[in-house]
Amino acid sequence: DVVLGKLDFTQNSFGKTTATDLEIGGGILVDTTTTPNRVYVVDTNHSRILGFADTNIYLGRVPDVLIGQPSFDRGAANLDGTAQRYPELIAPTSATLALMNPIQISTEETVVMVQLAVDEDHALYVCDVFNDRVLKYEDPFATDSVADEVWGQPDFNSREANNGGRSASSLDFRYAPVCAGATIGPDGSLWVADSMNDRVLRFLKDPGSGVIAKTADLVLGQSDFTSGAPGSGMDELTNPAGLAVSSAGTVYVTDMHFGVST
């Protein structure tokens, strides 16, 4: 009935950076924790998230929330994703995203899929793929579009994969079959499909303080937090891309090479 990102169902043009255009839609999430339900759309090659305050999405509707860019006519990774700067790349901030590889020449070289998550307090969690981090935005519709917390990096200005070495607090999304996923478990803990480290991490939520730890307490797919070899065994993973946690606590993982694991 409705198309997002194009003027109509027949259009197939690329390269526009406006409030109503998408340059590869890389994910969508309906936030059912609010009434009315909200909708978040991942516009990967514009390195941004578009938020709609309700599900009444119609042709040409301008998003109510913009995350990752300062305006609807900007679309570069970390605000300056030009390969001409390689290997000196622009550092990220709490207000930027890099959902497109900042060193690629053409916007069509990489297709990135991102699994978003929300918690019971309406906070949004985004896998910022080429900055190798997960960002938390406290209710973007009620506050702002600047991230409030970060996992996978020591601060908002760092971007190296496995910064400081593979550990319980590091992430590596880039250069996998580029899909990255995060979800919130029934206890409020953050689960992340750490694709290039071939593992899934759980960051436990403290039930007293309500704070989610920045260091993982559980790893799936590896024997410890410093190992990172792919595998096809029942206790191994190869490029996990997405995940879900049931109300009973069962974890389901999409393994890019070997299907779904539980």
XYZ file of C-alpha atoms in Angstrom:
262
model
C 0.000 0.000 0.000
C 2.834 2.419 0.835
C 6.452 2.692 -0.296
C 9.217 4.365 1.699
C 12.331 5.833 0.139
C 10.941 6.411 -3.361
C 8.313 8.654 -4.902
C 6.240 5.664 -6.061
C 6.438 1.931 -6.760
C 8.002 2.439 -10.204
C 10.937 4.661 -9.252
C 14.402 3.115 -8.930
C 16.787 6.069 -8.736
C 19.796 6.257 -6.415
C 21.993 8.947 -4.969
C 19.443 11.318 -3.482
C 19.899 12.523 0.088
C 16.607 13.973 1.270
C 14.119 13.414 4.070
C 12.091 10.997 1.962
C 14.770 9.015 0.105
C 16.502 5.809 1.188
C 19.862 4.594 -0.078
C 19.496 0.891 0.754
C 17.017 0.196 3.514
C 18.977 -1.978 5.907
C 16.457 -2.751 8.630
C 13.187 -1.782 10.259
C 11.803 -1.974 13.789
C 8.322 -1.342 15.139
C 8.501 -0.195 18.762
C 5.479 -1.779 20.424
C 6.452 -0.501 23.889
C 4.742 2.806 23.067
C 1.228 3.829 22.122
C 0.986 4.628 19.310
C 3.680 2.282 18.052
C 6.760 3.936 16.586
C 8.749 2.900 13.529
C 12.523 3.067 13.030
C 14.050 2.590 9.560
C 17.750 1.946 8.908
C 19.007 3.970 5.923
C 22.400 2.313 5.717
C 24.097 4.127 2.859
C 23.113 7.462 4.367
C 24.436 6.273 7.761
C 21.258 7.293 9.530
C 18.185 6.049 11.351
C 14.786 7.535 10.512
C 12.131 7.552 13.221
C 8.370 7.871 12.749
C 6.200 8.687 15.767
C 3.428 6.331 14.645
C 2.677 3.683 12.031
C 0.595 6.028 9.877
C 3.331 6.191 7.272
C 2.259 7.658 3.958
C 3.950 8.575 0.716
C 6.278 11.533 1.192
C 6.024 11.639 4.987
C 9.010 13.344 6.614
C 10.494 11.409 9.573
C 9.971 12.822 13.056
C 13.434 11.786 14.270
C 16.804 11.746 12.513
C 19.750 9.889 14.065
C 23.316 9.869 12.741
C 23.199 13.035 10.633
C 22.740 16.736 11.486
C 20.206 17.277 8.688
C 18.291 15.350 6.037
C 20.627 16.482 3.246
C 23.713 14.899 4.859
C 24.583 11.232 4.425
C 28.303 10.533 4.867
C 29.676 8.032 7.374
C 30.853 9.959 10.452
C 29.871 13.102 8.491
C 32.863 12.738 6.143
C 33.056 9.224 4.744
C 35.433 9.842 1.848
C 37.889 7.227 0.643
C 40.257 10.013 -0.371
C 41.181 10.452 3.308
C 42.237 6.799 3.721
C 43.857 5.667 5.957
C 43.236 8.837 7.987
C 39.537 8.560 8.758
C 37.298 10.948 10.633
C 36.712 9.927 14.253
C 33.122 9.223 15.269
C 31.191 11.111 17.923
C 28.089 10.434 19.982
C 26.064 12.103 17.205
C 27.386 10.161 14.197
C 27.007 6.740 12.600
C 29.028 4.795 10.020
C 26.647 2.278 8.474
C 28.442 2.452 5.131
C 32.109 1.572 4.793
C 33.840 4.987 4.928
C 36.677 3.861 2.631
C 34.606 2.521 -0.259
C 34.476 4.521 -3.483
C 30.897 3.795 -4.551
C 27.835 3.864 -2.304
C 26.657 0.608 -3.898
C 29.701 -1.531 -3.011
C 28.366 -2.785 0.323
C 24.907 -3.761 1.493
C 24.630 -3.551 5.281
C 21.762 -4.985 7.334
C 21.266 -3.823 10.923
C 18.996 -5.331 13.585
C 17.751 -2.609 15.936
C 16.438 -3.102 19.462
C 14.379 -1.174 22.008
C 13.902 -1.695 25.730
C 10.921 -1.188 28.026
C 11.960 2.427 28.640
C 11.781 3.151 24.869
C 15.566 3.455 24.492
C 16.901 2.542 21.047
C 19.990 0.348 20.499
C 21.905 0.585 17.206
C 24.812 -1.508 15.922
C 27.093 1.159 14.455
C 28.766 -1.274 12.088
C 31.873 0.489 10.784
C 32.587 2.122 14.126
C 32.441 -1.327 15.767
C 30.159 -0.278 18.582
C 26.600 -0.437 19.879
C 24.957 2.857 20.786
C 22.049 3.492 23.139
C 19.721 6.454 22.639
C 17.464 7.290 25.576
C 13.977 7.632 24.024
C 14.944 9.666 20.926
C 11.421 11.047 20.556
C 11.475 12.555 24.047
C 15.135 13.615 24.289
C 17.545 14.026 21.361
C 19.447 12.149 18.655
C 22.748 11.966 20.530
C 23.846 8.604 21.927
C 23.942 8.271 25.707
C 25.920 5.031 26.089
C 28.388 2.983 24.043
C 29.492 -0.662 24.019
C 32.497 -2.027 22.150
C 34.611 1.122 22.453
C 36.143 2.920 25.449
C 34.543 6.226 24.417
C 32.462 7.874 21.686
C 35.502 8.949 19.651
C 37.139 5.533 19.172
C 36.399 3.304 16.189
C 38.967 0.486 15.938
C 37.709 -3.088 15.793
C 38.575 -4.997 18.979
C 40.081 -1.827 20.369
C 42.866 -2.954 22.694
C 42.512 -6.585 21.618
C 39.663 -9.092 21.593
C 38.049 -9.120 25.035
C 34.758 -9.178 26.919
C 34.256 -5.503 26.091
C 35.309 -5.414 22.419
C 33.322 -5.762 19.187
C 34.159 -6.369 15.532
C 31.371 -5.990 12.973
C 33.153 -4.790 9.856
C 34.024 -6.851 6.797
C 31.815 -9.759 7.804
C 28.943 -10.584 5.442
C 27.906 -7.221 6.738
C 25.024 -7.829 9.095
C 24.975 -6.809 12.740
C 22.376 -7.480 15.380
C 21.406 -6.547 18.911
C 18.422 -7.420 21.045
C 17.188 -6.978 24.596
C 16.455 -10.058 26.675
C 13.483 -10.485 29.032
C 15.623 -9.320 31.978
C 16.734 -6.177 30.119
C 20.215 -7.468 29.304
C 21.801 -6.507 25.979
C 22.713 -9.309 23.575
C 24.974 -8.602 20.590
C 25.858 -10.713 17.546
C 29.586 -9.943 17.352
C 29.950 -11.061 13.737
C 33.660 -10.968 12.950
C 34.581 -12.381 16.352
C 32.252 -15.306 15.597
C 30.420 -15.009 18.888
C 27.386 -13.677 20.733
C 27.890 -11.577 23.854
C 25.551 -10.869 26.751
C 25.912 -7.613 28.670
C 24.041 -8.116 31.929
C 21.596 -5.567 33.300
C 21.878 -4.924 37.030
C 18.342 -5.352 38.410
C 19.022 -2.876 41.198
C 20.588 0.043 39.355
C 19.084 -0.715 35.960
C 22.521 -0.230 34.367
C 23.719 -2.558 31.605
C 27.354 -3.575 32.077
C 29.923 -2.526 29.477
C 31.758 -5.831 29.916
C 30.073 -9.045 28.807
C 29.492 -11.786 31.351
C 28.590 -14.552 28.881
C 29.921 -15.602 25.469
C 28.364 -18.030 22.981
C 30.337 -19.512 20.096
C 33.771 -19.294 21.749
C 35.393 -20.985 24.734
C 36.467 -17.657 26.246
C 36.425 -13.904 25.598
C 39.804 -13.781 23.814
C 39.183 -16.526 21.236
C 37.690 -15.733 17.835
C 37.896 -18.720 15.479
C 34.885 -19.642 13.307
C 33.444 -23.131 13.412
C 30.519 -25.401 12.592
C 30.255 -27.276 15.885
C 27.284 -27.099 18.237
C 29.266 -24.769 20.485
C 30.676 -22.639 17.650
C 29.506 -19.811 15.377
C 30.596 -18.325 12.062
C 29.577 -14.711 11.455
C 26.426 -14.540 13.597
C 24.232 -11.840 12.098
C 21.035 -11.614 14.115
C 19.502 -12.950 17.284
C 16.402 -13.137 19.438
C 15.737 -14.097 23.050
C 12.442 -15.687 24.068
C 10.529 -14.832 27.230
C 11.877 -18.099 28.675
C 15.455 -17.021 27.979
C 16.164 -19.241 24.973
C 18.598 -17.548 22.584
C 18.167 -17.942 18.825
C 21.095 -16.950 16.597
C 21.253 -16.521 12.831
C 24.580 -17.984 11.726
C 25.470 -16.599 8.277
C 27.141 -19.850 7.236
C 25.300 -22.609 9.073
C 21.714 -21.459 9.624
C 19.949 -20.895 12.954
C 21.318 -22.019 16.313
C 19.536 -22.147 19.682
